[in-house]
PDB file of C-alpha atoms in Angstrom:
ATOM      1  CA  MET A   1      -5.359  -6.055 -21.687  1.00  0.00           C
ATOM      2  CA  ASN A   2      -8.917  -4.695 -21.747  1.00  0.00           C
ATOM      3  CA  ILE A   3     -10.242  -5.923 -18.413  1.00  0.00           C
ATOM      4  CA  ARG A   4     -13.781  -4.761 -19.169  1.00  0.00           C
ATOM      5  CA  GLU A   5     -13.897  -7.000 -22.246  1.00  0.00           C
ATOM      6  CA  THR A   6     -11.977 -10.039 -21.047  1.00  0.00           C
ATOM      7  CA  HIS A   7     -14.036 -10.253 -17.833  1.00  0.00           C
ATOM      8  CA  ARG A   8     -17.323  -8.744 -19.049  1.00  0.00           C
ATOM      9  CA  ALA A   9     -19.523 -11.609 -17.865  1.00  0.00           C
ATOM     10  CA  LEU A  10     -17.867 -11.761 -14.443  1.00  0.00           C
ATOM     11  CA  LEU A  11     -18.058  -8.003 -13.945  1.00  0.00           C
ATOM     12  CA  SER A  12     -21.715  -7.944 -14.993  1.00  0.00           C
ATOM     13  CA  ARG A  13     -22.411 -10.559 -12.325  1.00  0.00           C
ATOM     14  CA  LEU A  14     -20.376  -8.909  -9.578  1.00  0.00           C
ATOM     15  CA  LEU A  15     -21.440  -5.325 -10.367  1.00  0.00           C
ATOM     16  CA  PRO A  16     -25.064  -5.735 -11.535  1.00  0.00           C
ATOM     17  CA  ASP A  17     -25.925  -2.043 -11.036  1.00  0.00           C
ATOM     18  CA  ASP A  18     -23.154  -0.849 -13.356  1.00  0.00           C
ATOM     19  CA  THR A  19     -22.573  -0.927 -17.103  1.00  0.00           C
ATOM     20  CA  PRO A  20     -19.264  -2.664 -17.888  1.00  0.00           C
ATOM     21  CA  ASP A  21     -18.252  -0.102 -20.520  1.00  0.00           C
ATOM     22  CA  ASP A  22     -18.581   2.705 -17.947  1.00  0.00           C
ATOM     23  CA  LEU A  23     -16.467   1.056 -15.241  1.00  0.00           C
ATOM     24  CA  VAL A  24     -13.173   2.659 -14.230  1.00  0.00           C
ATOM     25  CA  VAL A  25     -10.200   0.283 -14.245  1.00  0.00           C
ATOM     26  CA  ARG A  26      -6.965   1.020 -12.415  1.00  0.00           C
ATOM     27  CA  GLN A  27      -3.806  -1.066 -12.319  1.00  0.00           C
ATOM     28  CA  GLY A  28      -2.126  -1.551  -8.989  1.00  0.00           C
ATOM     29  CA  GLN A  29       1.079  -3.407  -8.262  1.00  0.00           C
ATOM     30  CA  PHE A  30      -0.762  -6.625  -7.411  1.00  0.00           C
ATOM     31  CA  HIS A  31      -4.306  -6.230  -8.764  1.00  0.00           C
ATOM     32  CA  HIS A  32      -6.429  -4.810 -11.532  1.00  0.00           C
ATOM     33  CA  VAL A  33      -9.036  -2.759  -9.667  1.00  0.00           C
ATOM     34  CA  VAL A  34     -12.458  -2.290 -11.251  1.00  0.00           C
ATOM     35  CA  ILE A  35     -14.460   0.488  -9.601  1.00  0.00           C
ATOM     36  CA  GLY A  36     -18.250   0.269  -9.561  1.00  0.00           C
ATOM     37  CA  SER A  37     -20.824   2.618  -8.077  1.00  0.00           C
ATOM     38  CA  ASP A  38     -20.770   1.008  -4.624  1.00  0.00           C
ATOM     39  CA  ARG A  39     -18.375  -1.939  -4.934  1.00  0.00           C
ATOM     40  CA  VAL A  40     -14.828  -2.539  -6.100  1.00  0.00           C
ATOM     41  CA  VAL A  41     -13.636  -5.743  -7.766  1.00  0.00           C
ATOM     42  CA  CYS A  42      -9.976  -6.701  -7.312  1.00  0.00           C
ATOM     43  CA  LEU A  43      -8.595  -9.097  -9.936  1.00  0.00           C
ATOM     44  CA  PRO A  44      -5.158 -10.427  -8.934  1.00  0.00           C
ATOM     45  CA  ARG A  45      -2.549  -9.869 -11.617  1.00  0.00           C
ATOM     46  CA  THR A  46      -0.450 -12.912 -10.680  1.00  0.00           C
ATOM     47  CA  ARG A  47      -0.850 -16.321  -9.053  1.00  0.00           C
ATOM     48  CA  ALA A  48       1.101 -15.089  -6.040  1.00  0.00           C
ATOM     49  CA  ALA A  49      -1.290 -12.178  -5.561  1.00  0.00           C
ATOM     50  CA  ALA A  50      -4.268 -14.532  -5.849  1.00  0.00           C
ATOM     51  CA  ALA A  51      -2.784 -16.847  -3.204  1.00  0.00           C
ATOM     52  CA  ARG A  52      -2.561 -13.925  -0.766  1.00  0.00           C
ATOM     53  CA  VAL A  53      -6.278 -13.058  -0.958  1.00  0.00           C
ATOM     54  CA  PRO A  54      -7.350 -15.046   2.165  1.00  0.00           C
ATOM     55  CA  GLU A  55      -4.752 -13.250   4.305  1.00  0.00           C
ATOM     56  CA  ARG A  56      -5.870  -9.929   2.866  1.00  0.00           C
ATOM     57  CA  VAL A  57      -9.492 -10.680   3.740  1.00  0.00           C
ATOM     58  CA  ALA A  58      -8.579 -11.582   7.342  1.00  0.00           C
ATOM     59  CA  ALA A  59      -6.603  -8.357   7.772  1.00  0.00           C
ATOM     60  CA  LEU A  60      -9.378  -6.183   6.333  1.00  0.00           C
ATOM     61  CA  ARG A  61     -11.969  -7.779   8.604  1.00  0.00           C
ATOM     62  CA  ALA A  62      -9.809  -7.100  11.649  1.00  0.00           C
ATOM     63  CA  LEU A  63      -9.278  -3.473  10.629  1.00  0.00           C
ATOM     64  CA  ALA A  64     -12.996  -2.982   9.971  1.00  0.00           C
ATOM     65  CA  GLU A  65     -13.693  -3.743  13.633  1.00  0.00           C
ATOM     66  CA  LEU A  66     -11.522  -0.861  14.832  1.00  0.00           C
ATOM     67  CA  ASP A  67     -12.399   2.790  15.288  1.00  0.00           C
ATOM     68  CA  LEU A  68      -9.539   4.228  13.266  1.00  0.00           C
ATOM     69  CA  GLY A  69     -11.275   7.495  12.410  1.00  0.00           C
ATOM     70  CA  PHE A  70     -11.349   6.658   8.705  1.00  0.00           C
ATOM     71  CA  ARG A  71     -12.835   3.945   6.535  1.00  0.00           C
ATOM     72  CA  THR A  72     -11.111   0.838   5.243  1.00  0.00           C
ATOM     73  CA  PRO A  73     -12.512  -1.418   2.498  1.00  0.00           C
ATOM     74  CA  GLU A  74     -14.709  -4.198   3.829  1.00  0.00           C
ATOM     75  CA  PRO A  75     -14.546  -7.598   2.079  1.00  0.00           C
ATOM     76  CA  LEU A  76     -17.985  -8.580   0.773  1.00  0.00           C
ATOM     77  CA  PHE A  77     -17.257 -11.867  -1.002  1.00  0.00           C
ATOM     78  CA  ARG A  78     -14.583 -13.561  -3.070  1.00  0.00           C
ATOM     79  CA  SER A  79     -14.013 -16.388  -5.515  1.00  0.00           C
ATOM     80  CA  GLY A  80     -13.623 -19.986  -4.486  1.00  0.00           C
ATOM     81  CA  PRO A  81     -10.436 -21.549  -3.134  1.00  0.00           C
ATOM     82  CA  HIS A  82      -7.176 -20.908  -4.951  1.00  0.00           C
ATOM     83  CA  GLY A  83      -6.586 -23.570  -7.583  1.00  0.00           C
ATOM     84  CA  THR A  84     -10.148 -23.789  -8.951  1.00  0.00           C
ATOM     85  CA  ASP A  85     -10.972 -22.894 -12.554  1.00  0.00           C
ATOM     86  CA  GLU A  86     -12.851 -19.757 -11.536  1.00  0.00           C
ATOM     87  CA  VAL A  87     -11.188 -16.414 -12.243  1.00  0.00           C
ATOM     88  CA  PRO A  88      -9.902 -15.235  -8.835  1.00  0.00           C
ATOM     89  CA  PHE A  89     -11.493 -12.064  -7.500  1.00  0.00           C
ATOM     90  CA  LEU A  90     -12.231 -10.154  -4.322  1.00  0.00           C
ATOM     91  CA  VAL A  91     -15.182  -7.778  -3.983  1.00  0.00           C
ATOM     92  CA  LEU A  92     -14.806  -4.890  -1.534  1.00  0.00           C
ATOM     93  CA  SER A  93     -16.998  -2.043  -0.401  1.00  0.00           C
ATOM     94  CA  ARG A  94     -16.209   1.202  -2.199  1.00  0.00           C
ATOM     95  CA  ILE A  95     -14.947   4.149  -0.178  1.00  0.00           C
ATOM     96  CA  PRO A  96     -15.928   7.570  -1.512  1.00  0.00           C
ATOM     97  CA  GLY A  97     -13.302  10.208  -2.180  1.00  0.00           C
ATOM     98  CA  GLU A  98     -10.284  10.797  -4.385  1.00  0.00           C
ATOM     99  CA  PRO A  99      -6.511  11.062  -3.901  1.00  0.00           C
ATOM    100  CA  LEU A 100      -5.310  14.600  -3.319  1.00  0.00           C
ATOM    101  CA  ASP A 101      -4.601  16.664  -6.398  1.00  0.00           C
ATOM    102  CA  ALA A 102      -0.924  17.532  -6.721  1.00  0.00           C
ATOM    103  CA  GLY A 103      -1.592  21.238  -6.185  1.00  0.00           C
ATOM    104  CA  ALA A 104      -3.861  20.859  -3.162  1.00  0.00           C
ATOM    105  CA  LEU A 105      -1.036  21.337  -0.666  1.00  0.00           C
ATOM    106  CA  ASN A 106      -0.034  24.693  -2.127  1.00  0.00           C
ATOM    107  CA  ASP A 107      -2.678  26.179   0.163  1.00  0.00           C
ATOM    108  CA  ALA A 108      -1.275  26.434   3.697  1.00  0.00           C
ATOM    109  CA  ARG A 109      -4.624  25.778   5.401  1.00  0.00           C
ATOM    110  CA  ALA A 110      -5.160  22.648   3.329  1.00  0.00           C
ATOM    111  CA  ALA A 111      -1.611  21.456   4.019  1.00  0.00           C
ATOM    112  CA  ASP A 112      -2.086  21.952   7.765  1.00  0.00           C
ATOM    113  CA  ALA A 113      -5.387  20.050   7.653  1.00  0.00           C
ATOM    114  CA  VAL A 114      -3.857  17.159   5.713  1.00  0.00           C
ATOM    115  CA  ALA A 115      -0.837  16.960   8.027  1.00  0.00           C
ATOM    116  CA  ALA A 116      -3.052  16.884  11.116  1.00  0.00           C
ATOM    117  CA  GLN A 117      -5.137  14.078   9.671  1.00  0.00           C
ATOM    118  CA  TYR A 118      -2.100  12.049   8.658  1.00  0.00           C
ATOM    119  CA  ALA A 119      -0.763  12.436  12.197  1.00  0.00           C
ATOM    120  CA  ALA A 120      -4.124  11.240  13.558  1.00  0.00           C
ATOM    121  CA  LEU A 121      -4.144   8.337  11.076  1.00  0.00           C
ATOM    122  CA  LEU A 122      -0.744   7.131  12.275  1.00  0.00           C
ATOM    123  CA  ALA A 123      -1.749   7.578  15.916  1.00  0.00           C
ATOM    124  CA  GLY A 124      -4.797   5.411  15.233  1.00  0.00           C
ATOM    125  CA  LEU A 125      -2.646   2.702  13.683  1.00  0.00           C
ATOM    126  CA  ALA A 126      -0.343   2.791  16.707  1.00  0.00           C
ATOM    127  CA  ARG A 127      -3.342   2.330  19.026  1.00  0.00           C
ATOM    128  CA  ALA A 128      -4.628  -0.506  16.847  1.00  0.00           C
ATOM    129  CA  ALA A 129      -1.437  -2.454  17.541  1.00  0.00           C
ATOM    130  CA  THR A 130      -2.510  -2.793  21.185  1.00  0.00           C
ATOM    131  CA  ASP A 131      -5.641  -4.727  20.151  1.00  0.00           C
ATOM    132  CA  GLU A 132      -5.024  -8.428  20.742  1.00  0.00           C
ATOM    133  CA  THR A 133      -7.371  -9.449  17.921  1.00  0.00           C
ATOM    134  CA  VAL A 134      -5.388  -7.337  15.486  1.00  0.00           C
ATOM    135  CA  ARG A 135      -2.058  -8.664  16.737  1.00  0.00           C
ATOM    136  CA  ALA A 136      -3.338 -12.213  16.311  1.00  0.00           C
ATOM    137  CA  VAL A 137      -4.308 -11.632  12.670  1.00  0.00           C
ATOM    138  CA  LEU A 138      -1.600  -9.397  11.293  1.00  0.00           C
ATOM    139  CA  PRO A 139       1.892 -10.653  10.491  1.00  0.00           C
ATOM    140  CA  GLN A 140       4.816  -9.257  12.424  1.00  0.00           C
ATOM    141  CA  ALA A 141       7.821  -7.814  10.649  1.00  0.00           C
ATOM    142  CA  PRO A 142      10.639 -10.384  11.031  1.00  0.00           C
ATOM    143  CA  GLN A 143      13.597  -9.354  13.147  1.00  0.00           C
ATOM    144  CA  ASP A 144      16.005  -9.938  10.261  1.00  0.00           C
ATOM    145  CA  ARG A 145      13.689  -8.390   7.684  1.00  0.00           C
ATOM    146  CA  TRP A 146      16.124  -5.839   6.273  1.00  0.00           C
ATOM    147  CA  GLN A 147      19.046  -8.261   6.253  1.00  0.00           C
ATOM    148  CA  ARG A 148      16.963 -10.757   4.282  1.00  0.00           C
ATOM    149  CA  PHE A 149      15.771  -7.985   1.986  1.00  0.00           C
ATOM    150  CA  ALA A 150      19.337  -6.913   1.219  1.00  0.00           C
ATOM    151  CA  GLU A 151      20.404 -10.495   0.552  1.00  0.00           C
ATOM    152  CA  SER A 152      17.447 -11.008  -1.788  1.00  0.00           C
ATOM    153  CA  VAL A 153      18.151  -7.809  -3.708  1.00  0.00           C
ATOM    154  CA  ARG A 154      21.763  -8.836  -4.246  1.00  0.00           C
ATOM    155  CA  ALA A 155      20.820 -12.362  -5.311  1.00  0.00           C
ATOM    156  CA  GLU A 156      17.760 -11.621  -7.450  1.00  0.00           C
ATOM    157  CA  LEU A 157      18.107  -8.064  -8.727  1.00  0.00           C
ATOM    158  CA  PHE A 158      21.848  -7.374  -8.994  1.00  0.00           C
ATOM    159  CA  PRO A 159      22.160  -9.579 -12.121  1.00  0.00           C
ATOM    160  CA  LEU A 160      19.623  -7.267 -13.801  1.00  0.00           C
ATOM    161  CA  MET A 161      21.498  -4.053 -12.954  1.00  0.00           C
ATOM    162  CA  SER A 162      24.384  -2.147 -14.471  1.00  0.00           C
ATOM    163  CA  ASP A 163      27.611  -1.688 -12.493  1.00  0.00           C
ATOM    164  CA  SER A 164      26.574   1.835 -11.500  1.00  0.00           C
ATOM    165  CA  GLY A 165      23.130   0.539 -10.552  1.00  0.00           C
ATOM    166  CA  ARG A 166      24.644  -2.062  -8.234  1.00  0.00           C
ATOM    167  CA  GLN A 167      26.813   0.596  -6.618  1.00  0.00           C
ATOM    168  CA  ARG A 168      23.771   2.787  -6.004  1.00  0.00           C
ATOM    169  CA  ALA A 169      21.820  -0.160  -4.595  1.00  0.00           C
ATOM    170  CA  GLU A 170      24.700  -1.045  -2.263  1.00  0.00           C
ATOM    171  CA  ARG A 171      24.645   2.464  -0.807  1.00  0.00           C
ATOM    172  CA  GLU A 172      20.895   2.230  -0.225  1.00  0.00           C
ATOM    173  CA  LEU A 173      21.146  -1.214   1.337  1.00  0.00           C
ATOM    174  CA  ALA A 174      23.986  -0.135   3.598  1.00  0.00           C
ATOM    175  CA  ALA A 175      21.710   2.526   5.085  1.00  0.00           C
ATOM    176  CA  LEU A 176      19.483  -0.288   6.398  1.00  0.00           C
ATOM    177  CA  ASP A 177      22.227  -1.698   8.625  1.00  0.00           C
ATOM    178  CA  GLY A 178      21.358  -1.253  12.256  1.00  0.00           C
ATOM    179  CA  LEU A 179      17.680  -0.413  11.816  1.00  0.00           C
ATOM    180  CA  PRO A 180      15.917  -1.486  15.031  1.00  0.00           C
ATOM    181  CA  HIS A 181      13.312  -4.222  15.064  1.00  0.00           C
ATOM    182  CA  LEU A 182      10.074  -2.427  15.915  1.00  0.00           C
ATOM    183  CA  THR A 183       6.576  -3.937  15.931  1.00  0.00           C
ATOM    184  CA  GLY A 184       4.677  -1.411  18.044  1.00  0.00           C
ATOM    185  CA  ALA A 185       2.378  -0.055  15.329  1.00  0.00           C
ATOM    186  CA  VAL A 186       0.110  -1.304  12.612  1.00  0.00           C
ATOM    187  CA  VAL A 187       1.947  -0.302   9.438  1.00  0.00           C
ATOM    188  CA  HIS A 188       0.000   0.072   6.206  1.00  0.00           C
ATOM    189  CA  GLY A 189       3.112  -0.692   4.176  1.00  0.00           C
ATOM    190  CA  ASP A 190       2.108   1.190   1.012  1.00  0.00           C
ATOM    191  CA  LEU A 191       0.740   4.515   2.231  1.00  0.00           C
ATOM    192  CA  GLY A 192       1.331   6.257  -1.084  1.00  0.00           C
ATOM    193  CA  ALA A 193      -0.780   9.252  -2.014  1.00  0.00           C
ATOM    194  CA  GLU A 194      -2.851   7.168  -4.442  1.00  0.00           C
ATOM    195  CA  ASN A 195      -4.073   4.925  -1.607  1.00  0.00           C
ATOM    196  CA  VAL A 196      -5.417   7.717   0.622  1.00  0.00           C
ATOM    197  CA  LEU A 197      -8.820   9.150  -0.294  1.00  0.00           C
ATOM    198  CA  TRP A 198     -10.110  12.607   0.612  1.00  0.00           C
ATOM    199  CA  GLU A 199     -13.366  14.543   0.390  1.00  0.00           C
ATOM    200  CA  TRP A 200     -13.571  18.342   0.377  1.00  0.00           C
ATOM    201  CA  THR A 201     -15.810  20.180   2.837  1.00  0.00           C
ATOM    202  CA  HIS A 202     -15.863  23.954   3.282  1.00  0.00           C
ATOM    203  CA  GLY A 203     -12.736  24.287   1.206  1.00  0.00           C
ATOM    204  CA  LEU A 204     -10.632  21.799   3.178  1.00  0.00           C
ATOM    205  CA  PRO A 205      -9.758  18.125   2.561  1.00  0.00           C
ATOM    206  CA  HIS A 206     -11.109  15.525   4.992  1.00  0.00           C
ATOM    207  CA  LEU A 207      -9.722  12.005   5.174  1.00  0.00           C
ATOM    208  CA  ALA A 208     -12.330   9.582   3.828  1.00  0.00           C
ATOM    209  CA  GLY A 209     -10.479   6.292   3.832  1.00  0.00           C
ATOM    210  CA  VAL A 210      -7.364   4.292   3.061  1.00  0.00           C
ATOM    211  CA  LEU A 211      -7.090   1.602   0.389  1.00  0.00           C
ATOM    212  CA  ASP A 212      -4.755  -1.265  -0.516  1.00  0.00           C
ATOM    213  CA  TRP A 213      -3.790  -2.993   2.726  1.00  0.00           C
ATOM    214  CA  ASP A 214      -1.924  -5.845   1.011  1.00  0.00           C
ATOM    215  CA  ASP A 215       1.301  -5.155   2.917  1.00  0.00           C
ATOM    216  CA  VAL A 216      -0.183  -4.391   6.343  1.00  0.00           C
ATOM    217  CA  ALA A 217       1.881  -5.722   9.248  1.00  0.00           C
ATOM    218  CA  LEU A 218       3.050  -4.933  12.759  1.00  0.00           C
ATOM    219  CA  GLY A 219       6.192  -2.926  12.258  1.00  0.00           C
ATOM    220  CA  ASP A 220       7.954   0.425  12.229  1.00  0.00           C
ATOM    221  CA  PRO A 221       5.808   3.546  11.582  1.00  0.00           C
ATOM    222  CA  ALA A 222       8.834   5.038   9.818  1.00  0.00           C
ATOM    223  CA  GLU A 223       7.714   3.013   6.786  1.00  0.00           C
ATOM    224  CA  ASP A 224       4.417   4.872   6.532  1.00  0.00           C
ATOM    225  CA  LEU A 225       6.083   8.204   7.246  1.00  0.00           C
ATOM    226  CA  ALA A 226       8.535   7.505   4.438  1.00  0.00           C
ATOM    227  CA  ALA A 227       5.626   6.841   2.085  1.00  0.00           C
ATOM    228  CA  ILE A 228       3.957  10.111   3.092  1.00  0.00           C
ATOM    229  CA  GLY A 229       7.174  11.955   2.323  1.00  0.00           C
ATOM    230  CA  ALA A 230       7.560  10.191  -1.018  1.00  0.00           C
ATOM    231  CA  GLY A 231       3.954  10.886  -1.980  1.00  0.00           C
ATOM    232  CA  HIS A 232       3.536  14.472  -0.794  1.00  0.00           C
ATOM    233  CA  GLY A 233       7.026  15.886  -0.343  1.00  0.00           C
ATOM    234  CA  HIS A 234       9.354  16.777   2.487  1.00  0.00           C
ATOM    235  CA  CYS A 235       7.426  19.867   3.618  1.00  0.00           C
ATOM    236  CA  LEU A 236       4.289  17.908   4.425  1.00  0.00           C
ATOM    237  CA  LEU A 237       6.322  15.182   6.121  1.00  0.00           C
ATOM    238  CA  GLU A 238       7.890  17.823   8.357  1.00  0.00           C
ATOM    239  CA  ARG A 239       4.406  19.081   9.278  1.00  0.00           C
ATOM    240  CA  VAL A 240       3.305  15.548  10.192  1.00  0.00           C
ATOM    241  CA  LEU A 241       6.417  14.923  12.276  1.00  0.00           C
ATOM    242  CA  ALA A 242       5.870  18.182  14.156  1.00  0.00           C
ATOM    243  CA  LEU A 243       2.358  17.079  15.137  1.00  0.00           C
ATOM    244  CA  GLY A 244       3.015  13.500  16.234  1.00  0.00           C
ATOM    245  CA  SER A 245       4.284  12.173  19.545  1.00  0.00           C
ATOM    246  CA  TRP A 246       7.166  10.190  18.124  1.00  0.00           C
ATOM    247  CA  PRO A 247       9.711   8.417  20.364  1.00  0.00           C
ATOM    248  CA  ASP A 248      13.167   9.930  19.949  1.00  0.00           C
ATOM    249  CA  ASN A 249      14.908   6.807  18.666  1.00  0.00           C
ATOM    250  CA  GLY A 250      16.402   7.820  15.341  1.00  0.00           C
ATOM    251  CA  LEU A 251      13.113   8.282  13.510  1.00  0.00           C
ATOM    252  CA  THR A 252      14.384  10.691  10.846  1.00  0.00           C
ATOM    253  CA  PRO A 253      17.339   8.489   9.765  1.00  0.00           C
ATOM    254  CA  ARG A 254      15.013   5.464   9.706  1.00  0.00           C
ATOM    255  CA  ILE A 255      12.585   7.287   7.434  1.00  0.00           C
ATOM    256  CA  ALA A 256      15.380   8.261   5.052  1.00  0.00           C
ATOM    257  CA  ALA A 257      16.854   4.755   4.966  1.00  0.00           C
ATOM    258  CA  ILE A 258      13.529   3.066   4.287  1.00  0.00           C
ATOM    259  CA  ARG A 259      12.465   5.603   1.671  1.00  0.00           C
ATOM    260  CA  GLY A 260      15.701   4.940  -0.204  1.00  0.00           C
ATOM    261  CA  THR A 261      14.649   1.311  -0.768  1.00  0.00           C
ATOM    262  CA  PHE A 262      11.192   1.909  -2.243  1.00  0.00           C
ATOM    263  CA  ALA A 263      12.198   1.252  -5.848  1.00  0.00           C
ATOM    264  CA  LEU A 264      14.108  -1.872  -4.838  1.00  0.00           C
ATOM    265  CA  GLN A 265      11.124  -3.123  -2.828  1.00  0.00           C
ATOM    266  CA  GLN A 266       8.876  -2.636  -5.847  1.00  0.00           C
ATOM    267  CA  ALA A 267      11.293  -4.426  -8.137  1.00  0.00           C
ATOM    268  CA  LEU A 268      11.796  -7.380  -5.791  1.00  0.00           C
ATOM    269  CA  CYS A 269       8.054  -7.929  -5.325  1.00  0.00           C
ATOM    270  CA  ALA A 270       7.518  -7.650  -9.064  1.00  0.00           C
ATOM    271  CA  SER A 271      10.290 -10.116  -9.814  1.00  0.00           C
ATOM    272  CA  ARG A 272       8.792 -12.688  -7.467  1.00  0.00           C
ATOM    273  CA  ASP A 273       5.284 -12.121  -8.833  1.00  0.00           C
ATOM    274  CA  GLY A 274       6.444 -12.346 -12.446  1.00  0.00           C
ATOM    275  CA  ASP A 275       5.277  -8.789 -13.191  1.00  0.00           C
ATOM    276  CA  GLU A 276       7.628  -7.578 -15.916  1.00  0.00           C
ATOM    277  CA  GLY A 277       6.138  -4.079 -16.151  1.00  0.00           C
ATOM    278  CA  GLU A 278       6.512  -3.285 -12.455  1.00  0.00           C
ATOM    279  CA  LEU A 279       9.971  -4.861 -12.447  1.00  0.00           C
ATOM    280  CA  ALA A 280      11.155  -2.637 -15.292  1.00  0.00           C
ATOM    281  CA  ASP A 281       9.725   0.446 -13.578  1.00  0.00           C
ATOM    282  CA  GLY A 282      11.377  -0.375 -10.255  1.00  0.00           C
ATOM    283  CA  LEU A 283      14.776  -0.968 -11.855  1.00  0.00           C
ATOM    284  CA  ALA A 284      14.653   1.990 -14.238  1.00  0.00           C
ATOM    285  CA  GLU A 285      17.320   3.935 -12.285  1.00  0.00           C
ATOM    286  CA  TYR A 286      19.556   0.902 -11.807  1.00  0.00           C
ATOM    287  CA  ARG A 287      20.122  -0.137 -15.412  1.00  0.00           C
TER     288      ARG A 287
END
């Protein structure tokens, strides 16, 4: 689908200072993201994603009020209520910066700088969880979250897997047994490398902002640490862990258990949203 062509009139209206043919379009798990010079237009890929826009707006507004030490997208305006004939959209402020290049962490000074800023980012999210306004807006991870997740994977995804795929999934789900119910931090929920933007100053990367807060909730910071490890590798994760003041309550096993479910989480969300491409990608190692 050529988003620039199919939504040319809408994009011309929402991004009047940009030429549609020059716009950058990226595909996320839930949205097509059209990047203008100072604004970003999010076009939900499914009805389910469109229905979640009001909750996303409320969460972003709450985060924008906090001093997190980095920028988050601010909602500017959106389409009318879900169910109207208008193409659903959400317009956000654009945050400058780019995801880290894969080779950036080969330099020890850069790796140390990135690790320190990730540690500060997570500390800021932990502090944010003490704000009553934030706690009133953000959802809280359910106590039986991982049990329900495992049941859903078995019911909805196992029929799509091979025998060996089901055996692998069972091992990954078993690792979730006994995970504690923690809600003491704001958890981004998808802190992959592509959602963290950096700017370079004097040869070192500086955290500019964090995108894509669709899955934000009050939960276990091990989820975000697992995403950092998946996005940047074990060495950087070890640097971050060495810098943070983490309670000694089985953090490393929790990180490993949660990271092992990332593909299953992607596949389950995609199945429920009717996103065949993301579903196939998530189940690639289980078929």
